[in-house]
Amino acid sequence: MKILLCNTTDTGGGAAVAACRLLDGLVHKGANAQMLVLSKDSQSPNILSVDEVRQENLPQKLKRNLSRKFSYYYSSFRWHQYKNKMNIALSDVFISFIGNTLNRLEFDILHLHWIEGGFINFTELQKINKPIVWTIHGSFPFTGICHHLLCDKYKTRCGACPALGSDRSYDFSSENFELKRKRYKKLNFHIVSPSHFMADRARESKLLGNRPIHVIPNGINTAIFFPHDKRAARKFLNIADKTTFLFGAYRAIADQNKGFSLLL
């Protein structure tokens, strides 16, 4: 069985770490697994970038670049209409950089992870007649544009989006929400959530609520992370007689969504 994982990058961010750990675990167990990324920084032979796989002649390349630029300018135009937009991570599905890459790879199962940032906009998946699993690492899969939930409109239909500073029922968030709804409708995928919290939100959502949803925690390398004697560990870290809080996250202090200010 050939497994193809997809994540926008192979470094930076929790989703990339989780996907790479899963890839390493599958390969270690003897599985035929690879990961396709838009931006590759590592030297892993099991990770492929879109540019490595894509084979296009000059007319195809020009056509793709023109289509990409048009989508990019249209998307930028739509974002710039919202002058009161919050300074947080937001995404849409108007841009896609993957092209025909999936058609050039052999796989039996497609496992999506964090595919935002213009990597995949779901139109490319409609011709994939293979099982698709999607591990969701945030709320973007079931909201219009948000990676972190700011309201509960994902349960019905986005619009009047607080992230955009919009009071219109039909805005960029609702437009993106409807695009996802139409594109999801043509796809048959199973949803995986690393946490019960996110799984429950997905089940409540209009976009993913009717899909099979499973909770599978992120894996770790147990040759590196394993139980140890607590007293010895606390002594080694010089915290034997101290009350200690452990907090960790990507951009843990800079990103307010990670909650460090609340802990502090």
Short mmCIF file of N, CA and C in Angstrom, two decimals, residues 13 122 191 199:
data_model
loop_
_atom_site.label_atom_id
_atom_site.label_comp_id
_atom_site.label_asym_id
_atom_site.label_seq_id
_atom_site.Cartn_x
_atom_site.Cartn_y
_atom_site.Cartn_z
N GLY A 13 5.70 25.08 12.39
CA GLY A 13 4.31 24.86 12.75
C GLY A 13 4.04 23.45 13.22
N PHE A 122 -9.08 22.04 -3.35
CA PHE A 122 -10.05 20.95 -3.40
C PHE A 122 -10.59 20.64 -4.80
N ILE A 191 -12.55 12.35 8.16
CA ILE A 191 -11.91 13.41 8.95
C ILE A 191 -11.26 12.80 10.18
N ALA A 199 -12.63 17.68 17.22
CA ALA A 199 -13.58 16.73 16.62
C ALA A 199 -15.02 17.14 16.91
#
